[in-house]
Tab-separated table of C-alpha atoms in Angstrom:
chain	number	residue	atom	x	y	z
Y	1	UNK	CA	-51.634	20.939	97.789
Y	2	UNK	CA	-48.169	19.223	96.940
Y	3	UNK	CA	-46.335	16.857	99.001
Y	4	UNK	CA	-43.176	17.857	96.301
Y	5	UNK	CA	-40.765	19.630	98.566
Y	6	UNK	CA	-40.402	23.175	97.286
Y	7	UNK	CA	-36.576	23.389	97.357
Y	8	UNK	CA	-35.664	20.662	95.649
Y	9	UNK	CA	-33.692	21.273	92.466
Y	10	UNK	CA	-36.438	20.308	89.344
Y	11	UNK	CA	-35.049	17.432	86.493
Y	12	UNK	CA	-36.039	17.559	83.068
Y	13	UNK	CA	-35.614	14.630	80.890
Y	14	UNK	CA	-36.287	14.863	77.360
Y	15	UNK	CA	-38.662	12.364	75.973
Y	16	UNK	CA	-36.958	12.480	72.209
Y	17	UNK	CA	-33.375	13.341	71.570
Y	18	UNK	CA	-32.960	17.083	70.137
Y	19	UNK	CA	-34.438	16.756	66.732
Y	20	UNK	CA	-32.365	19.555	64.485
Y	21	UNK	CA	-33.316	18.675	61.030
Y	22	UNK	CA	-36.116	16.178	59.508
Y	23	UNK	CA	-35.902	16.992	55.510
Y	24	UNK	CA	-36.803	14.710	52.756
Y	25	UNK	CA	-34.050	15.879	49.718
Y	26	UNK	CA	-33.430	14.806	46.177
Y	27	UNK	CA	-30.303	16.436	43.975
Y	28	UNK	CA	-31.904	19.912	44.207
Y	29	UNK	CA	-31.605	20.374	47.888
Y	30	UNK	CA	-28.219	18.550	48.485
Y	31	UNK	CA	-26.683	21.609	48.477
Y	32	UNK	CA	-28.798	23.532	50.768
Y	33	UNK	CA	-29.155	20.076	53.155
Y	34	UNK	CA	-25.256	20.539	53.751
Y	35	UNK	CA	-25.419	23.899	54.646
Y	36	UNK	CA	-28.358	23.370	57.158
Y	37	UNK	CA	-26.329	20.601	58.420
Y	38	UNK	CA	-23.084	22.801	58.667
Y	39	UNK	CA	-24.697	25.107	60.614
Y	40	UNK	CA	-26.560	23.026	62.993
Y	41	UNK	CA	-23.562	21.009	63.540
Y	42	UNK	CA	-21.376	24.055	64.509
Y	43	UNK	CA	-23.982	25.315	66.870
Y	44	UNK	CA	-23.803	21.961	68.887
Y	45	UNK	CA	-20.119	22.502	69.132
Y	46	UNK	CA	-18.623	20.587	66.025
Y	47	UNK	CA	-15.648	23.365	65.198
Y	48	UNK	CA	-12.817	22.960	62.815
Y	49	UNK	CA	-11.381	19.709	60.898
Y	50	UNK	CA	-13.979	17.883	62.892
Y	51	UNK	CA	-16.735	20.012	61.140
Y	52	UNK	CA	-15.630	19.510	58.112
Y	53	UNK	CA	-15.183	15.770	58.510
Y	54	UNK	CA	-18.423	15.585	59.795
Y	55	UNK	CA	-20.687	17.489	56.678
Y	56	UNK	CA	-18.315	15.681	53.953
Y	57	UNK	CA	-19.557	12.474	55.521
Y	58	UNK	CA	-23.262	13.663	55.413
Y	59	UNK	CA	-22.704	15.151	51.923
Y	60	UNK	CA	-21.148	11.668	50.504
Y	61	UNK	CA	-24.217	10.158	52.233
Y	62	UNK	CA	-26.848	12.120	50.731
Y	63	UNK	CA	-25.037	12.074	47.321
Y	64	UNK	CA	-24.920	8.356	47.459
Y	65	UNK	CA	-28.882	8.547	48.265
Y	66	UNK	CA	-29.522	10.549	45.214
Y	67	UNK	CA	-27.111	8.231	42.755
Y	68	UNK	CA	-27.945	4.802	44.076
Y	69	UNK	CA	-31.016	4.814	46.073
Y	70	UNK	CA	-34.017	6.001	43.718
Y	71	UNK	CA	-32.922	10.060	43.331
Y	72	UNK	CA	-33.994	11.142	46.813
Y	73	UNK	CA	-33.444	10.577	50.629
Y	74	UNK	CA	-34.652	11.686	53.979
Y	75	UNK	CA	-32.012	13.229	56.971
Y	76	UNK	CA	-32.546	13.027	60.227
Y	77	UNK	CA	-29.946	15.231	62.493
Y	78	UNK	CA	-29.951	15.250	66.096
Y	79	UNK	CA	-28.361	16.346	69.235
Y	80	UNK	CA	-28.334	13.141	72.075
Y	81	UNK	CA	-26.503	13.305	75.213
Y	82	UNK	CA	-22.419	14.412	73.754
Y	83	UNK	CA	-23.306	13.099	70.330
Y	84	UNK	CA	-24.349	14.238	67.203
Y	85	UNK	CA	-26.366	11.659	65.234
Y	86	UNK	CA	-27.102	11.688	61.631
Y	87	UNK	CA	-28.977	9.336	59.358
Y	88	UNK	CA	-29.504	9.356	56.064
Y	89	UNK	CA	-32.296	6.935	54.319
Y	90	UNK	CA	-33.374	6.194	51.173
Y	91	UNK	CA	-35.542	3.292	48.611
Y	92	UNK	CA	-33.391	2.207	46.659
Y	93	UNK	CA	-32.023	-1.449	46.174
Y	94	UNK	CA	-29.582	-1.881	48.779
Y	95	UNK	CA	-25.776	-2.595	49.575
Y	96	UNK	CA	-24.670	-5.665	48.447
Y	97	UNK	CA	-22.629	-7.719	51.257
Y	98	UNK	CA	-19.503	-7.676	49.652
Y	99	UNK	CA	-19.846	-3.983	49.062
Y	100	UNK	CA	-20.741	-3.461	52.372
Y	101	UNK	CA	-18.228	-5.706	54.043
Y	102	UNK	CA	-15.452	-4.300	51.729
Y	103	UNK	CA	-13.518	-1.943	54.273
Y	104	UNK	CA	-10.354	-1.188	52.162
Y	105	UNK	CA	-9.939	1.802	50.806
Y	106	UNK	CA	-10.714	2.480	47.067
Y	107	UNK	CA	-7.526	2.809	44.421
Y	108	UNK	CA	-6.734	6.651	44.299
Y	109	UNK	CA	-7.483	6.398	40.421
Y	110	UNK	CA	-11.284	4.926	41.163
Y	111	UNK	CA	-13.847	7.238	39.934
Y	112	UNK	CA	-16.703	5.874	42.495
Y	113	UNK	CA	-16.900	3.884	45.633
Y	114	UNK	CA	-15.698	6.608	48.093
Y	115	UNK	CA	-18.984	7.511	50.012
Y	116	UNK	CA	-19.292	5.057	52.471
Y	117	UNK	CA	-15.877	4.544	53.099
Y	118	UNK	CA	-14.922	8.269	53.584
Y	119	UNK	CA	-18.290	8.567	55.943
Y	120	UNK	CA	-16.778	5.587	57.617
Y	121	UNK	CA	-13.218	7.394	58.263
Y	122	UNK	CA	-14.364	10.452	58.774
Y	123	UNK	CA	-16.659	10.159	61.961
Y	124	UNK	CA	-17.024	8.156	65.163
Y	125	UNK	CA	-19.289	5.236	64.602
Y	126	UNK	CA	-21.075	3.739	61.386
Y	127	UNK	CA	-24.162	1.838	61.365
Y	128	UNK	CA	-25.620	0.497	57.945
Y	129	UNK	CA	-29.311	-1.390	57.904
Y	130	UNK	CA	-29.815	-2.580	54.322
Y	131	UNK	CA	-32.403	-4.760	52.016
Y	132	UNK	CA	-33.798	-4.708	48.698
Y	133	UNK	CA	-35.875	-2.058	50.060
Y	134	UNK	CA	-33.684	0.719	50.984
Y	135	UNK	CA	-30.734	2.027	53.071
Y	136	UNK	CA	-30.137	3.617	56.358
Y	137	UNK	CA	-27.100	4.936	57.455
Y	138	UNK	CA	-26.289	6.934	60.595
Y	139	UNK	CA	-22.871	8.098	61.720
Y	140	UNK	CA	-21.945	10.027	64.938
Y	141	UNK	CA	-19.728	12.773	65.893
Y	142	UNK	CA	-18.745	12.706	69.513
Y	143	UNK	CA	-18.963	16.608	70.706
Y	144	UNK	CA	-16.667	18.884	72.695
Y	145	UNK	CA	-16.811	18.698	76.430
Y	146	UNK	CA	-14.784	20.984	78.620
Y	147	UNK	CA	-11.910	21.246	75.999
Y	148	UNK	CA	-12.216	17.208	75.486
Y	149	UNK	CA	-13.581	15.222	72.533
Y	150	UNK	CA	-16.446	13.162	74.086
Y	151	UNK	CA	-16.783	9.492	72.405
């Protein structure tokens, strides 16, 4: 016996945002992690220059976890409310302040120093949590709604 009336229209609510990929990578599996993360991206609705943008962030991201933070890195990807969310993490020695707090953009001769700035252009939102014990970075990418970029 219930006392839930029968008719009345049932609500989910996730517990965890939609987890798409969990990988731990090192230079071997860069390649394949942007292609997982192409197509995952695409089927939550990320089409176009906004695609693009979005997997050359992750890709400078996980390159930059290989060179600078100890040779590998772990992804998380996921789908949460009209965002997509992806962080990247490594162990290696962390982002010095200035580096970090340097928002300009690099001379168009420099070899290095693009990664964080292009993952910085190229998506919504940029969080970085740094120490002497590793790096996380997540960026967004707001996803299409009705014909409308969602923010």
């Amino acid at each position: 016996m219930t006392n839930a009336d029968p008719h009345a229209p049932r609500t989910v609510v996730p517990i965890e945002p939609a987890l798409l990929i969990a990988e731990a990578f090192d230079q071997a599996q860069v390649t394949e992690i942007r292609h997982s993360v192409t197509s995952c991206a695409h089927a939550c609705g990320l089409t176009g220059q906004r695609l693009d943008d979005f997997v050359l962030a992750i890709n400078e991201l996980i390159t930059n976890a290989v060179r600078h933070g100890g040779g590998r890195g772990w992804l998380r990807l996921w789908h949460e409310s009209s965002l997509l969310v992806c962080e990247v993490a490594d162990h290696g020695h962390g982002i010095s302040p200035q580096r970090l707090g340097d928002r300009s953009r690099p001379a168009p001769d420099t070899a290095g120093g693009w990664g964080l700035w292009l993952a910085r252009e190229l998506t919504d939102a940029m969080e970085v949590v740094t120490s002497s014990s590793g790096t996380t970075v997540r960026i967004t990418a707001g996803l299409i709604s009705h014909g409308r970029t969602t923010r």
